[in-house]
Amino acid sequence: MRFISAAIATLVFASASMQAQRTIVPINRDWKFTYGDIENAEKKVFDDSQWQTIHVPHDFQIHQPWVAPAPDEMPDSDNPVANVRSRLSSRGFKEMGTGWYRKTFTPEPQWKGKRVLLDFEGIMLVGDVYVNGERVGGTDYGYLGFETDITDKLKYGQPNTIAVKADTGKPENSRWYTGGGLFRDVKFVITPADRYFTRHPLFVTTPVAEADSATIVVEAGVFSTPANTTPIATRLTVYNPQGEQIFTNTSKRNFNKRQNPWEYILDSIKVKQPQRWSCETPVLYKAVAELIDSTGKAFDKVETNFGIRKIEFSPEYGFKLNGKKLLLKGIANHHTLGALGAAAYPAAIEKRIKLLKEYGFNHIRTSHNPYSESFLDLCDRHGILVLDELYDKWLTQYAGGRTSWEDQWQYTIPEWIKRDRNHPSIIIWSLGNELQIQPEIPYGDYGVTPYLMQKPLVKRLDPTRPVTVAMHPHGRGMDLDSEPWPLAKLTDITSYNYRYMFFPNDGKRYPHMNFYQSEASASAMGPNFFEMDLDKNIGLAYWGMIDYLGESNGWPEKGWAHGVFDISLEPKPTAYFLRSFYKPDEPIVHIAIKGKRKSIDWNGIDVGTATMSDSWNLINGTTADIYTYTNADEVELLINGKSLGRVKNNTADSKQRNRILWKNVKYEPGKIEARAYNASSAKPVATHKIETTGKAKKLIATADNSNWKADGTDLQHIRVAAVDNAGRQNMEENSLLEFSVEGPAEIIGVINGDMKSPEMTVGTSRSLYNGTATVILRSTPEAGNVTLKVTPKGNIKGNIKGTTIKLNTL
């Protein structure tokens, strides 16, 4: 079976006929897949006709059923949290297992005489790759990619077979839901055979990045076969953010056979009045490097985007970007994408980034592993600052579980740094997380020796960014005068998870320390922000602000449920509390009806959060405690137009600041309204109201992508809400919805915000939760009209009418 489409074949032929550069051929579509460890599945001759046809990115684990804890794992009166220690609670209650992928293809004749690589951006959690039955490569740490040279393995003029075995490992090989399989892109890379650019060959730095002038230095890596000793001729071209050429130059260097591959500086470029990259102006330049022959024609070509920006760190001011103090207002989350599991869809990643920016985030910590390349591209484009993290802990158990960590890091660090170092969004490298709770870390000194071994390699590959390790408070006394961990004294940035209260005394004792709160808990949200020295500290990253699968606090909860956005990306009321201090210049007020709080111990930290609601459909005769979140000076609360008075925002108390508590408010059906005032304004600077709603009568479907591309990967998230006759969302409605689609699109995910739901995130149905659900459509490579029909099923409250939404892919 030939898998290369007409469009891709045209690309291959055109490139070959022009003798141009390298050719990239995506091979994400039409793989054969089956779950289970199948004997002989790697063989060239094997019947996979009954296997499922899937498209990459693909997470096979998200399709597995939920697995409830065993009877002896369920809680009882003697051990009420036993199910938290369930075999699969950390892995999202999905069984571990193996998946096989196969693709049969006939190589293009134009590939003969060239070098052919098979490139995987990642295989989760570990993987092995076979071509025509022979193992040609694999990965022991699936968060990073690899390439394998299959030039000599191909059989021209006949079908060839790629087979991939992906294994999610044992439950203890991760502390969160990882997903499984070909969760990122796969492609062929075809280059010249005797001289070519190496993997991740370009390194762009901007050692000078001032407002009036900048210097751009471009380095490249080139490989040449021993027989080709002619001088290396390279052409470098640089384009500004508007796509205008601002520099081009051709240079020759004699081949250095003693250093092969050879990394060398192509050029150092001066730029006047540069357009600098920042969170507000995330502008990108582009560098294009070509290897050229004696006639001036290019025979290999690579390119990279980069940004001109200046980063500075100091205990005096924390962090500066382009000379201006900037506080990191961040999130620390895992890589998964709700209903899609681990499958790395750029559209789903971008949706999250846009949501975070809307609420004031400017920073993401990639806990605790490298995210996809598309994630970093999107952070570059949207102005998000990134702490790029490599490992959880420096143990074989958490590094794939198949090969010892001591034998991995020398190879994973170069792949990681070279892949990511041109992204202007990345400002800090992090080598690991919470080593202090693992005394078995190699060399027995809680990470000091491993850090001192790894850091020089990081700095050789990228001397421009600081290096840190996120450290856990476990084992350190609460006495604020206690001694910091030895590793904390060595890292370029001192990163503490949760224990920001140690910053002042540690800083006095060790003035060189520059502090960053690498994890901050939602349960202490507010104090852990306001109690830091915001003028001197780098900033913080709140843990798990988007709910995610895995790390469950107990069945039937399928994962972490303490974020300010639920797993379907609906904002909880607490999102507005966070927004009140992440966006202090935007006046805000938001009503939150307080529910019960559950105390939850998580690695020695109480992460329990109170449930909050913004529904005013309560029981007659009851009272409620109500918060009004605001960054204004005071708030007035009114019920059906009757004022309950004004209360000042107690900004002097970190535990009350920006959240005003109104106790024992009597419920009356109708409208509750909050009006926020500043001392300098007689009129409200912000208002928020919620109303008692009637029974749900109809569904409203809203699409999020007005430029839906027919590329086989682009997504459309369609939010469905149940509303009453006045168009108000009824948050009590929980009817089951059935989805059907016509046209060039397919349903790949269904989700609501209920982490306890027994429903799967794949399929064609999903219940409403808090009155909403989301269905995710993926385009096909063919453009056309798409119709989504949503039909209520089951026990309908108020005879809800279904809805239809018409879309089109471009």
mmCIF file of N, CA and C in Angstrom, residues 628-669:
data_model
loop_
_atom_site.group_PDB
_atom_site.id
_atom_site.type_symbol
_atom_site.label_atom_id
_atom_site.label_comp_id
_atom_site.label_asym_id
_atom_site.label_seq_id
_atom_site.Cartn_x
_atom_site.Cartn_y
_atom_site.Cartn_z
ATOM 1 N N THR A 628 -16.778 37.526 47.089
ATOM 2 C CA THR A 628 -16.664 38.375 45.907
ATOM 3 C C THR A 628 -15.172 38.612 45.674
ATOM 4 N N TYR A 629 -14.693 38.131 44.539
ATOM 5 C CA TYR A 629 -13.290 38.301 44.165
ATOM 6 C C TYR A 629 -13.145 39.631 43.436
ATOM 7 N N THR A 630 -12.185 40.433 43.873
ATOM 8 C CA THR A 630 -12.032 41.757 43.272
ATOM 9 C C THR A 630 -10.633 42.303 43.499
ATOM 10 N N ASN A 631 -10.192 43.175 42.604
ATOM 11 C CA ASN A 631 -8.970 43.955 42.836
ATOM 12 C C ASN A 631 -9.296 45.430 43.019
ATOM 13 N N ALA A 632 -10.586 45.726 43.174
ATOM 14 C CA ALA A 632 -11.018 47.101 43.446
ATOM 15 C C ALA A 632 -10.938 47.377 44.949
ATOM 16 N N ASP A 633 -11.251 48.633 45.327
ATOM 17 C CA ASP A 633 -11.127 49.031 46.728
ATOM 18 C C ASP A 633 -12.249 48.491 47.609
ATOM 19 N N GLU A 634 -13.455 48.361 47.061
ATOM 20 C CA GLU A 634 -14.560 47.843 47.859
ATOM 21 C C GLU A 634 -15.643 47.285 46.943
ATOM 22 N N VAL A 635 -16.528 46.492 47.554
ATOM 23 C CA VAL A 635 -17.595 45.839 46.798
ATOM 24 C C VAL A 635 -18.921 46.024 47.524
ATOM 25 N N GLU A 636 -19.952 46.290 46.730
ATOM 26 C CA GLU A 636 -21.324 46.308 47.223
ATOM 27 C C GLU A 636 -22.035 45.071 46.684
ATOM 28 N N LEU A 637 -22.780 44.387 47.562
ATOM 29 C CA LEU A 637 -23.515 43.194 47.158
ATOM 30 C C LEU A 637 -25.007 43.467 47.253
ATOM 31 N N LEU A 638 -25.737 43.125 46.200
ATOM 32 C CA LEU A 638 -27.173 43.377 46.154
ATOM 33 C C LEU A 638 -27.918 42.094 45.789
ATOM 34 N N ILE A 639 -29.059 41.890 46.452
ATOM 35 C CA ILE A 639 -29.943 40.783 46.108
ATOM 36 C C ILE A 639 -31.284 41.367 45.697
ATOM 37 N N ASN A 640 -31.641 41.099 44.446
ATOM 38 C CA ASN A 640 -32.883 41.653 43.888
ATOM 39 C C ASN A 640 -32.974 43.168 44.122
ATOM 40 N N GLY A 641 -31.833 43.831 43.933
ATOM 41 C CA GLY A 641 -31.770 45.277 44.044
ATOM 42 C C GLY A 641 -31.572 45.819 45.437
ATOM 43 N N LYS A 642 -31.676 44.968 46.470
ATOM 44 C CA LYS A 642 -31.510 45.412 47.852
ATOM 45 C C LYS A 642 -30.051 45.243 48.266
ATOM 46 N N SER A 643 -29.439 46.350 48.703
ATOM 47 C CA SER A 643 -28.025 46.335 49.044
ATOM 48 C C SER A 643 -27.780 45.688 50.405
ATOM 49 N N LEU A 644 -26.758 44.869 50.465
ATOM 50 C CA LEU A 644 -26.281 44.307 51.727
ATOM 51 C C LEU A 644 -25.120 45.121 52.281
ATOM 52 N N GLY A 645 -24.856 46.261 51.659
ATOM 53 C CA GLY A 645 -23.796 47.141 52.128
ATOM 54 C C GLY A 645 -22.531 47.015 51.304
ATOM 55 N N ARG A 646 -21.576 47.847 51.672
ATOM 56 C CA ARG A 646 -20.268 47.830 51.013
ATOM 57 C C ARG A 646 -19.222 47.307 51.987
ATOM 58 N N VAL A 647 -18.279 46.545 51.452
ATOM 59 C CA VAL A 647 -17.177 46.020 52.264
ATOM 60 C C VAL A 647 -15.870 46.322 51.543
ATOM 61 N N LYS A 648 -14.901 46.810 52.336
ATOM 62 C CA LYS A 648 -13.612 47.169 51.744
ATOM 63 C C LYS A 648 -12.776 45.924 51.472
ATOM 64 N N ASN A 649 -11.968 46.020 50.448
ATOM 65 C CA ASN A 649 -10.979 44.993 50.122
ATOM 66 C C ASN A 649 -9.816 45.139 51.101
ATOM 67 N N ASN A 650 -9.630 44.151 51.985
ATOM 68 C CA ASN A 650 -8.598 44.221 53.023
ATOM 69 C C ASN A 650 -7.243 43.847 52.423
ATOM 70 N N THR A 651 -6.620 44.794 51.750
ATOM 71 C CA THR A 651 -5.357 44.516 51.066
ATOM 72 C C THR A 651 -4.182 44.362 52.019
ATOM 73 N N ALA A 652 -4.376 44.714 53.289
ATOM 74 C CA ALA A 652 -3.299 44.570 54.265
ATOM 75 C C ALA A 652 -3.145 43.136 54.747
ATOM 76 N N ASP A 653 -4.160 42.308 54.545
ATOM 77 C CA ASP A 653 -4.140 40.926 55.017
ATOM 78 C C ASP A 653 -4.078 40.001 53.804
ATOM 79 N N SER A 654 -2.969 39.293 53.647
ATOM 80 C CA SER A 654 -2.786 38.442 52.464
ATOM 81 C C SER A 654 -3.829 37.334 52.382
ATOM 82 N N LYS A 655 -4.396 36.948 53.508
ATOM 83 C CA LYS A 655 -5.383 35.868 53.498
ATOM 84 C C LYS A 655 -6.779 36.369 53.125
ATOM 85 N N GLN A 656 -6.979 37.673 53.142
ATOM 86 C CA GLN A 656 -8.271 38.237 52.776
ATOM 87 C C GLN A 656 -8.204 39.097 51.508
ATOM 88 N N ARG A 657 -7.018 39.463 51.128
ATOM 89 C CA ARG A 657 -6.859 40.387 50.012
ATOM 90 C C ARG A 657 -7.512 39.854 48.736
ATOM 91 N N ASN A 658 -8.263 40.699 48.092
ATOM 92 C CA ASN A 658 -8.938 40.416 46.816
ATOM 93 C C ASN A 658 -10.063 39.399 46.935
ATOM 94 N N ARG A 659 -10.438 39.009 48.161
ATOM 95 C CA ARG A 659 -11.598 38.123 48.310
ATOM 96 C C ARG A 659 -12.357 38.527 49.570
ATOM 97 N N ILE A 660 -13.537 39.004 49.349
ATOM 98 C CA ILE A 660 -14.380 39.511 50.442
ATOM 99 C C ILE A 660 -15.426 38.453 50.756
ATOM 100 N N LEU A 661 -15.505 38.058 52.017
ATOM 101 C CA LEU A 661 -16.432 37.013 52.442
ATOM 102 C C LEU A 661 -17.697 37.626 53.018
ATOM 103 N N TRP A 662 -18.832 37.196 52.498
ATOM 104 C CA TRP A 662 -20.146 37.583 52.992
ATOM 105 C C TRP A 662 -20.774 36.327 53.597
ATOM 106 N N LYS A 663 -20.924 36.305 54.907
ATOM 107 C CA LYS A 663 -21.368 35.093 55.590
ATOM 108 C C LYS A 663 -22.888 35.073 55.757
ATOM 109 N N ASN A 664 -23.427 33.861 55.655
ATOM 110 C CA ASN A 664 -24.840 33.586 55.942
ATOM 111 C C ASN A 664 -25.790 34.506 55.162
ATOM 112 N N VAL A 665 -25.551 34.599 53.866
ATOM 113 C CA VAL A 665 -26.435 35.384 53.020
ATOM 114 C C VAL A 665 -27.692 34.553 52.729
ATOM 115 N N LYS A 666 -28.856 35.125 53.029
ATOM 116 C CA LYS A 666 -30.105 34.406 52.810
ATOM 117 C C LYS A 666 -30.418 34.335 51.321
ATOM 118 N N TYR A 667 -30.738 33.125 50.883
ATOM 119 C CA TYR A 667 -31.054 32.919 49.466
ATOM 120 C C TYR A 667 -32.448 33.421 49.126
ATOM 121 N N GLU A 668 -32.522 34.205 48.062
ATOM 122 C CA GLU A 668 -33.792 34.628 47.484
ATOM 123 C C GLU A 668 -33.705 34.413 45.975
ATOM 124 N N PRO A 669 -34.645 33.698 45.366
ATOM 125 C CA PRO A 669 -34.620 33.551 43.911
ATOM 126 C C PRO A 669 -34.643 34.918 43.244
#
